[in-house]
Amino acid sequence: MEIIIYIFVSIAIISLQAMTPFVIRKSECFGVNVGERANRNAELTQLKKQYIGQVVLWTSLVAIIGIAFIQGFHSSENIQAGIFIASMFGQLIVSFIIYYRFHQTTLQWKKEKIESGEISTNSIIMVDTSFHRRKMVISYTWFIVPLLLFIITLAITAVFYPSAPETWITHFDMNGVSTNTVQKSPRIALLFPMLQLGMIGLFMFINYVIARSKQTVENENPTDSLKRNMLFRQISSKAMLIMCTIMVIDFLVMQVVILLALSAEIMMITMIISVVLILLGTVLLAVKVGQGGSRLKFANEPDGVNKPIRDDDVFWKAGVIYFNRNDPALFVEKRFGIGWTINTARPIAWLSFAFVIVVIIFISFLF
């Protein structure tokens, strides 16, 4: 079972990393703003193909090494878990190293094209002043759905806690076998409900980030750019609610299994289904929608005229870290990947990020 889950997660990571150059904004290439017209250049297309080949090759090699180590330490679950996590991070680190090399190559390519006059730039930022007054995310009242599931979990806990087993299972291995138990107590019984509540709060915060993040308008095709951006936020907001609900249901099932001493296989099957649904949803969002709605189909495309592009690469460190003291925005779209990141020059953005981490650590220590 450990190997099957490991292989599935590795395939998901490798696939997402490999497809990233094709699901980011059409104006961006490896964290560099080159413009939609230039991004169709054969040289950049070839770079993307090379990137896919190298990511698949080297991250697969890391995954295979991980499989060998997991098989070699099959008698120790703790060591296997450590290898599993280390291999996941290893795959991400290797893919980033590959990405960074292509990022530098793209920066040099852009510099040469600017010098030759094939690409023109300016510092003008196009803004729709009514953008943030439009409804682009779902209402927070929709989070009543996972909140009701949280209340149901609390109610079930209150009803069945007195008759629950005296030893509370806190950990299962990949085969559904209990590996750790503690004495039953109200504090332990509240673990999964509190995780549900924390998850709901986290996704409500993500919904806020989606709504308030900085708008990005492409100079070459501003009208379609705005449409894509708004649809991207609407779809992402709905996807986050669905993911939140799936995870809350997963915790509900875990709580019921422990309270009623049901078969751990029910918990394992539910968890696997949840992971599969979330990963497939993430891939579907990337392939069908793309970053900023880049893969949504519209009739209008850039007219082929060489228009000046927004030149703000200096604010993107390695194409992934945004640092701009002159920008009041706290949250911005990622340049390489799907989703949002923070403006690291804004202390408040750091504080909001740190608050989420502190809450997670607090819950882990409390229970």
CSV table of C-alpha atoms in Angstrom, one decimal:
chain,number,residue,atom,x,y,z
A,1,MET,CA,0.0,0.0,0.0
A,2,GLU,CA,2.8,2.4,0.9
A,3,ILE,CA,4.4,1.9,-2.6
A,4,ILE,CA,1.1,2.4,-4.4
A,5,ILE,CA,0.4,5.7,-2.6
A,6,TYR,CA,4.0,6.9,-3.0
A,7,ILE,CA,3.9,6.2,-6.8
A,8,PHE,CA,0.5,7.9,-7.2
A,9,VAL,CA,1.7,11.1,-5.3
A,10,SER,CA,5.0,11.1,-7.2
A,11,ILE,CA,3.1,10.9,-10.6
A,12,ALA,CA,0.9,13.8,-9.5
A,13,ILE,CA,3.9,15.9,-8.5
A,14,ILE,CA,5.9,15.1,-11.6
A,15,SER,CA,2.9,15.8,-13.9
A,16,LEU,CA,2.0,19.1,-12.3
A,17,GLN,CA,5.7,20.3,-12.4
A,18,ALA,CA,6.1,19.2,-16.0
A,19,MET,CA,2.9,20.9,-17.3
A,20,THR,CA,3.5,24.2,-15.5
A,21,PRO,CA,5.0,26.1,-18.4
A,22,PHE,CA,1.8,25.4,-20.4
A,23,VAL,CA,-0.7,26.4,-17.8
A,24,ILE,CA,0.7,29.8,-16.6
A,25,ARG,CA,-0.2,33.1,-18.2
A,26,LYS,CA,0.3,33.2,-21.9
A,27,SER,CA,2.5,36.3,-21.5
A,28,GLU,CA,4.9,34.6,-19.1
A,29,CYS,CA,7.6,32.0,-19.6
A,30,PHE,CA,9.6,30.5,-16.7
A,31,GLY,CA,8.8,33.4,-14.5
A,32,VAL,CA,9.7,36.1,-17.1
A,33,ASN,CA,7.2,38.4,-18.7
A,34,VAL,CA,7.8,38.1,-22.4
A,35,GLY,CA,4.4,39.0,-23.8
A,36,GLU,CA,1.8,36.8,-25.5
A,37,ARG,CA,3.2,37.4,-29.0
A,38,ALA,CA,6.8,36.6,-28.1
A,39,ASN,CA,5.8,33.6,-26.0
A,40,ARG,CA,4.7,31.8,-29.2
A,41,ASN,CA,8.3,32.0,-30.5
A,42,ALA,CA,9.7,28.7,-31.6
A,43,GLU,CA,12.8,29.1,-29.4
A,44,LEU,CA,10.7,29.4,-26.2
A,45,THR,CA,8.5,26.5,-27.3
A,46,GLN,CA,11.6,24.4,-27.6
A,47,LEU,CA,12.7,25.5,-24.2
A,48,LYS,CA,9.4,24.3,-22.7
A,49,LYS,CA,9.7,21.0,-24.4
A,50,GLN,CA,13.3,20.6,-23.0
A,51,TYR,CA,12.0,21.5,-19.6
A,52,ILE,CA,9.4,18.8,-19.6
A,53,GLY,CA,11.9,16.2,-20.7
A,54,GLN,CA,14.4,17.1,-18.0
A,55,VAL,CA,11.8,17.4,-15.2
A,56,VAL,CA,10.3,14.0,-16.0
A,57,LEU,CA,13.7,12.4,-16.3
A,58,TRP,CA,15.3,13.7,-13.1
A,59,THR,CA,12.3,13.8,-10.8
A,60,SER,CA,11.4,10.2,-11.9
A,61,LEU,CA,15.0,9.2,-11.0
A,62,VAL,CA,14.5,10.7,-7.5
A,63,ALA,CA,11.1,8.9,-7.2
A,64,ILE,CA,12.7,5.6,-8.2
A,65,ILE,CA,15.5,6.0,-5.6
A,66,GLY,CA,12.7,6.7,-3.1
A,67,ILE,CA,11.0,3.5,-4.0
A,68,ALA,CA,14.2,1.5,-3.5
A,69,PHE,CA,14.8,3.0,-0.1
A,70,ILE,CA,11.2,2.4,1.0
A,71,GLN,CA,11.4,-1.2,0.0
A,72,GLY,CA,14.8,-1.5,1.8
A,73,PHE,CA,13.3,-0.2,5.1
A,74,HIS,CA,9.9,-2.0,4.9
A,75,SER,CA,10.2,-3.1,8.5
A,76,SER,CA,10.3,0.4,9.9
A,77,GLU,CA,7.3,2.6,9.3
A,78,ASN,CA,8.9,5.7,10.8
A,79,ILE,CA,11.9,5.4,8.4
A,80,GLN,CA,9.5,4.8,5.5
A,81,ALA,CA,7.5,7.9,6.3
A,82,GLY,CA,10.7,10.0,6.5
A,83,ILE,CA,11.9,8.6,3.1
A,84,PHE,CA,8.4,9.4,1.7
A,85,ILE,CA,8.6,13.0,2.8
A,86,ALA,CA,12.2,13.5,1.9
A,87,SER,CA,11.6,12.1,-1.6
A,88,MET,CA,8.6,14.5,-2.2
A,89,PHE,CA,10.8,17.4,-1.2
A,90,GLY,CA,13.6,16.0,-3.3
A,91,GLN,CA,11.4,15.9,-6.4
A,92,LEU,CA,10.3,19.5,-5.8
A,93,ILE,CA,13.9,20.7,-5.2
A,94,VAL,CA,15.2,19.0,-8.3
A,95,SER,CA,12.3,20.5,-10.4
A,96,PHE,CA,13.1,24.0,-9.0
A,97,ILE,CA,16.8,23.7,-9.9
A,98,ILE,CA,15.8,22.7,-13.5
A,99,TYR,CA,13.3,25.6,-13.6
A,100,TYR,CA,15.8,28.1,-12.4
A,101,ARG,CA,18.2,27.2,-15.2
A,102,PHE,CA,15.5,27.8,-17.7
A,103,HIS,CA,14.5,31.0,-16.0
A,104,GLN,CA,18.0,32.4,-16.4
A,105,THR,CA,18.0,31.3,-20.1
A,106,THR,CA,14.7,33.1,-20.7
A,107,LEU,CA,15.9,36.3,-19.0
A,108,GLN,CA,18.9,36.3,-21.4
A,109,TRP,CA,16.7,35.5,-24.4
A,110,LYS,CA,14.4,38.5,-23.5
A,111,LYS,CA,17.4,40.8,-23.0
A,112,GLU,CA,18.7,39.9,-26.5
A,113,LYS,CA,15.2,40.5,-28.0
A,114,ILE,CA,14.9,43.9,-26.3
A,115,GLU,CA,18.3,44.9,-27.6
A,116,SER,CA,17.4,43.8,-31.1
A,117,GLY,CA,14.1,45.7,-31.0
A,118,GLU,CA,11.9,42.6,-31.3
A,119,ILE,CA,10.4,43.2,-27.9
A,120,SER,CA,9.6,46.6,-26.5
A,121,THR,CA,8.8,47.3,-22.8
A,122,ASN,CA,7.4,50.0,-20.7
A,123,SER,CA,6.6,50.6,-17.0
A,124,ILE,CA,2.9,51.4,-17.5
A,125,ILE,CA,0.5,49.3,-15.5
A,126,MET,CA,-3.0,49.0,-16.8
A,127,VAL,CA,-5.7,49.0,-14.0
A,128,ASP,CA,-9.5,48.6,-14.0
A,129,THR,CA,-10.6,50.8,-11.1
A,130,SER,CA,-13.9,48.9,-10.8
A,131,PHE,CA,-12.2,45.5,-10.8
A,132,HIS,CA,-12.4,44.8,-7.0
A,133,ARG,CA,-16.0,46.1,-6.8
A,134,ARG,CA,-17.2,43.2,-8.9
A,135,LYS,CA,-18.3,39.9,-7.5
A,136,MET,CA,-15.5,37.5,-8.3
A,137,VAL,CA,-15.7,34.9,-5.5
A,138,ILE,CA,-18.5,32.9,-3.9
A,139,SER,CA,-20.3,34.4,-0.8
A,140,TYR,CA,-18.9,33.4,2.6
A,141,THR,CA,-22.3,32.0,3.4
A,142,TRP,CA,-21.5,29.0,1.2
A,143,PHE,CA,-19.1,27.9,3.9
A,144,ILE,CA,-22.2,27.1,6.0
A,145,VAL,CA,-22.0,23.7,4.2
A,146,PRO,CA,-18.7,22.6,5.8
A,147,LEU,CA,-19.7,24.4,9.0
A,148,LEU,CA,-22.8,22.2,9.2
A,149,LEU,CA,-20.6,19.1,8.7
A,150,PHE,CA,-18.4,20.4,11.6
A,151,ILE,CA,-21.5,20.8,13.8
A,152,ILE,CA,-22.6,17.2,12.8
A,153,THR,CA,-19.2,15.9,13.8
A,154,LEU,CA,-19.4,17.7,17.2
A,155,ALA,CA,-22.9,16.2,17.8
A,156,ILE,CA,-21.8,12.7,16.9
A,157,THR,CA,-18.8,13.1,19.2
A,158,ALA,CA,-21.0,14.2,22.1
A,159,VAL,CA,-23.5,11.3,21.6
A,160,PHE,CA,-21.0,8.5,21.1
A,161,TYR,CA,-18.1,9.7,23.3
A,162,PRO,CA,-19.3,7.9,26.5
A,163,SER,CA,-19.5,4.5,24.7
A,164,ALA,CA,-16.4,5.0,22.6
A,165,PRO,CA,-13.4,2.7,23.3
A,166,GLU,CA,-11.2,3.7,26.3
A,167,THR,CA,-8.1,3.7,24.1
A,168,TRP,CA,-8.2,6.3,21.3
A,169,ILE,CA,-6.4,5.4,18.1
A,170,THR,CA,-4.3,8.3,16.9
A,171,HIS,CA,-2.3,6.8,14.1
A,172,PHE,CA,-2.7,4.2,11.4
A,173,ASP,CA,-0.1,2.8,9.0
A,174,MET,CA,-0.7,2.7,5.3
A,175,ASN,CA,-2.4,-0.7,5.6
A,176,GLY,CA,-5.0,0.6,8.1
A,177,VAL,CA,-3.3,-1.1,11.1
A,178,SER,CA,-3.3,0.9,14.4
A,179,THR,CA,0.2,1.9,15.4
A,180,ASN,CA,-0.4,4.3,18.3
A,181,THR,CA,-3.1,4.8,20.9
A,182,VAL,CA,-3.8,7.1,23.8
A,183,GLN,CA,-6.2,7.2,26.7
A,184,LYS,CA,-9.6,8.5,25.8
A,185,SER,CA,-10.2,12.1,26.8
A,186,PRO,CA,-12.3,15.1,25.7
A,187,ARG,CA,-9.2,16.9,24.4
A,188,ILE,CA,-8.3,14.0,22.1
A,189,ALA,CA,-11.9,13.6,21.1
A,190,LEU,CA,-11.9,17.2,19.8
A,191,LEU,CA,-8.9,16.7,17.6
A,192,PHE,CA,-10.7,16.1,14.3
A,193,PRO,CA,-13.5,18.7,14.9
A,194,MET,CA,-10.8,21.3,15.6
A,195,LEU,CA,-9.0,20.3,12.5
A,196,GLN,CA,-12.2,20.7,10.6
A,197,LEU,CA,-12.7,24.2,12.1
A,198,GLY,CA,-9.1,25.1,11.2
A,199,MET,CA,-9.5,23.8,7.7
A,200,ILE,CA,-12.7,25.9,7.2
A,201,GLY,CA,-10.9,29.0,8.5
A,202,LEU,CA,-8.0,28.4,6.2
A,203,PHE,CA,-10.2,28.1,3.1
A,204,MET,CA,-12.2,31.2,4.0
A,205,PHE,CA,-8.9,33.0,4.2
A,206,ILE,CA,-7.9,31.6,0.8
A,207,ASN,CA,-11.3,32.9,-0.5
A,208,TYR,CA,-10.4,36.4,0.8
A,209,VAL,CA,-7.0,36.2,-0.8
A,210,ILE,CA,-8.6,35.3,-4.2
A,211,ALA,CA,-10.9,38.3,-3.9
A,212,ARG,CA,-8.3,40.8,-2.8
A,213,SER,CA,-5.3,39.8,-4.7
A,214,LYS,CA,-3.8,42.2,-7.2
A,215,GLN,CA,-5.3,42.4,-10.7
A,216,THR,CA,-3.0,41.6,-13.6
A,217,VAL,CA,-3.9,43.2,-16.9
A,218,GLU,CA,-1.9,42.3,-20.1
A,219,ASN,CA,-1.1,45.3,-22.3
A,220,GLU,CA,-1.5,43.2,-25.5
A,221,ASN,CA,-5.1,42.2,-24.8
A,222,PRO,CA,-6.5,44.0,-21.8
A,223,THR,CA,-10.2,43.2,-22.3
A,224,ASP,CA,-9.7,39.4,-22.6
A,225,SER,CA,-7.2,39.6,-19.8
A,226,LEU,CA,-9.7,41.0,-17.4
A,227,LYS,CA,-12.4,38.5,-18.4
A,228,ARG,CA,-9.9,35.6,-17.9
A,229,ASN,CA,-8.9,37.0,-14.5
A,230,MET,CA,-12.4,37.3,-13.2
A,231,LEU,CA,-13.4,33.9,-14.4
A,232,PHE,CA,-10.3,32.4,-13.0
A,233,ARG,CA,-11.1,33.8,-9.5
A,234,GLN,CA,-14.7,32.7,-9.7
A,235,ILE,CA,-13.8,29.1,-10.7
A,236,SER,CA,-10.9,29.0,-8.1
A,237,SER,CA,-13.2,30.2,-5.4
A,238,LYS,CA,-15.7,27.4,-6.1
A,239,ALA,CA,-13.0,24.8,-6.3
A,240,MET,CA,-11.6,25.9,-2.9
A,241,LEU,CA,-15.1,25.4,-1.3
A,242,ILE,CA,-15.4,21.9,-2.9
A,243,MET,CA,-11.9,21.0,-1.6
A,244,CYS,CA,-12.7,22.3,1.8
A,245,THR,CA,-15.9,20.3,2.0
A,246,ILE,CA,-14.1,17.1,0.8
A,247,MET,CA,-11.5,17.5,3.6
A,248,VAL,CA,-14.1,18.2,6.3
A,249,ILE,CA,-16.1,15.1,5.2
A,250,ASP,CA,-12.8,13.1,5.4
A,251,PHE,CA,-12.3,14.2,9.1
A,252,LEU,CA,-15.9,13.4,9.8
A,253,VAL,CA,-15.5,9.8,8.6
A,254,MET,CA,-12.3,9.5,10.6
A,255,GLN,CA,-14.1,10.6,13.8
A,256,VAL,CA,-17.0,8.2,13.2
A,257,VAL,CA,-14.6,5.2,12.6
A,258,ILE,CA,-12.8,5.9,15.9
A,259,LEU,CA,-15.9,6.6,17.9
A,260,LEU,CA,-17.7,3.5,16.8
A,261,ALA,CA,-14.6,1.3,16.5
A,262,LEU,CA,-15.3,0.5,12.8
A,263,SER,CA,-12.9,-1.0,10.4
A,264,ALA,CA,-9.9,1.2,9.7
A,265,GLU,CA,-10.3,0.3,6.0
A,266,ILE,CA,-13.3,2.7,5.8
A,267,MET,CA,-11.0,5.5,6.9
A,268,MET,CA,-8.2,4.5,4.5
A,269,ILE,CA,-10.6,4.2,1.5
A,270,THR,CA,-12.2,7.6,2.3
A,271,MET,CA,-8.8,9.2,2.7
A,272,ILE,CA,-7.5,7.8,-0.6
A,273,ILE,CA,-10.7,8.9,-2.4
A,274,SER,CA,-10.3,12.4,-0.9
A,275,VAL,CA,-6.7,12.7,-2.0
A,276,VAL,CA,-7.5,11.4,-5.5
A,277,LEU,CA,-10.4,13.9,-5.9
A,278,ILE,CA,-8.3,16.8,-4.7
A,279,LEU,CA,-5.3,16.0,-6.9
A,280,LEU,CA,-7.5,15.4,-10.0
A,281,GLY,CA,-9.4,18.6,-9.3
A,282,THR,CA,-6.0,20.5,-9.1
A,283,VAL,CA,-4.9,19.0,-12.4
A,284,LEU,CA,-8.3,19.7,-14.0
A,285,LEU,CA,-8.1,23.3,-12.8
A,286,ALA,CA,-4.6,23.7,-14.2
A,287,VAL,CA,-5.4,22.1,-17.6
A,288,LYS,CA,-8.8,23.6,-18.3
A,289,VAL,CA,-8.5,27.0,-16.6
A,290,GLY,CA,-4.8,27.7,-16.2
A,291,GLN,CA,-3.1,30.5,-14.2
A,292,GLY,CA,-5.2,33.7,-14.5
A,293,GLY,CA,-7.6,31.9,-16.8
A,294,SER,CA,-4.9,31.5,-19.5
A,295,ARG,CA,-6.4,28.3,-20.9
A,296,LEU,CA,-10.0,29.6,-21.1
A,297,LYS,CA,-11.1,29.9,-24.7
A,298,PHE,CA,-12.0,33.4,-26.0
A,299,ALA,CA,-12.6,34.6,-29.5
A,300,ASN,CA,-10.2,37.5,-29.3
A,301,GLU,CA,-6.4,36.9,-29.4
A,302,PRO,CA,-3.5,39.3,-29.7
A,303,ASP,CA,-3.5,41.0,-33.0
A,304,GLY,CA,0.2,40.2,-33.8
A,305,VAL,CA,1.2,43.9,-33.4
A,306,ASN,CA,4.4,44.3,-31.4
A,307,LYS,CA,3.0,46.2,-28.4
A,308,PRO,CA,5.1,47.2,-25.4
A,309,ILE,CA,4.9,44.7,-22.5
A,310,ARG,CA,4.9,45.4,-18.8
A,311,ASP,CA,8.5,45.1,-17.6
A,312,ASP,CA,8.4,44.2,-13.9
A,313,ASP,CA,10.8,41.3,-13.8
A,314,VAL,CA,13.0,43.2,-11.4
A,315,PHE,CA,10.4,42.7,-8.7
A,316,TRP,CA,10.3,38.9,-9.1
A,317,LYS,CA,13.3,37.2,-7.5
A,318,ALA,CA,14.0,34.0,-9.4
A,319,GLY,CA,10.6,34.5,-11.0
A,320,VAL,CA,8.8,33.1,-7.9
A,321,ILE,CA,9.3,35.6,-5.1
A,322,TYR,CA,7.5,39.0,-5.4
A,323,PHE,CA,9.2,41.9,-3.6
A,324,ASN,CA,8.0,45.4,-4.4
A,325,ARG,CA,8.0,48.1,-1.7
A,326,ASN,CA,6.1,50.4,-4.0
A,327,ASP,CA,3.2,48.0,-4.5
A,328,PRO,CA,0.5,48.2,-1.8
A,329,ALA,CA,-0.9,44.8,-2.8
A,330,LEU,CA,-0.5,42.0,-0.2
A,331,PHE,CA,-1.3,39.1,-2.5
A,332,VAL,CA,-0.4,38.5,-6.2
A,333,GLU,CA,-0.7,35.8,-8.7
A,334,LYS,CA,2.2,33.4,-9.0
A,335,ARG,CA,4.3,33.7,-12.1
A,336,PHE,CA,5.2,30.0,-12.2
A,337,GLY,CA,2.5,27.8,-11.0
A,338,ILE,CA,-1.2,28.0,-10.2
A,339,GLY,CA,-2.5,30.2,-7.4
A,340,TRP,CA,-1.3,33.2,-5.4
A,341,THR,CA,1.7,34.3,-3.4
A,342,ILE,CA,2.5,37.2,-1.0
A,343,ASN,CA,4.3,40.5,-1.7
A,344,THR,CA,7.3,39.8,0.5
A,345,ALA,CA,8.0,43.5,0.9
A,346,ARG,CA,4.8,44.0,2.9
A,347,PRO,CA,5.1,43.1,6.6
A,348,ILE,CA,1.3,42.6,6.9
A,349,ALA,CA,1.5,39.9,4.2
A,350,TRP,CA,4.1,38.1,6.3
A,351,LEU,CA,2.0,38.5,9.4
A,352,SER,CA,-1.0,36.9,7.7
A,353,PHE,CA,1.1,34.0,6.5
A,354,ALA,CA,2.7,33.6,9.9
A,355,PHE,CA,-0.7,33.6,11.6
A,356,VAL,CA,-1.8,30.6,9.6
A,357,ILE,CA,1.4,28.7,10.5
A,358,VAL,CA,1.0,29.6,14.2
A,359,VAL,CA,-2.6,28.3,14.2
A,360,ILE,CA,-1.5,25.0,12.7
A,361,ILE,CA,1.4,24.6,15.2
A,362,PHE,CA,-0.9,25.5,18.0
A,363,ILE,CA,-3.5,22.8,17.1
A,364,SER,CA,-0.7,20.2,16.7
A,365,PHE,CA,0.7,21.0,20.1
A,366,LEU,CA,-2.7,21.3,21.8
A,367,PHE,CA,-3.7,17.8,20.6
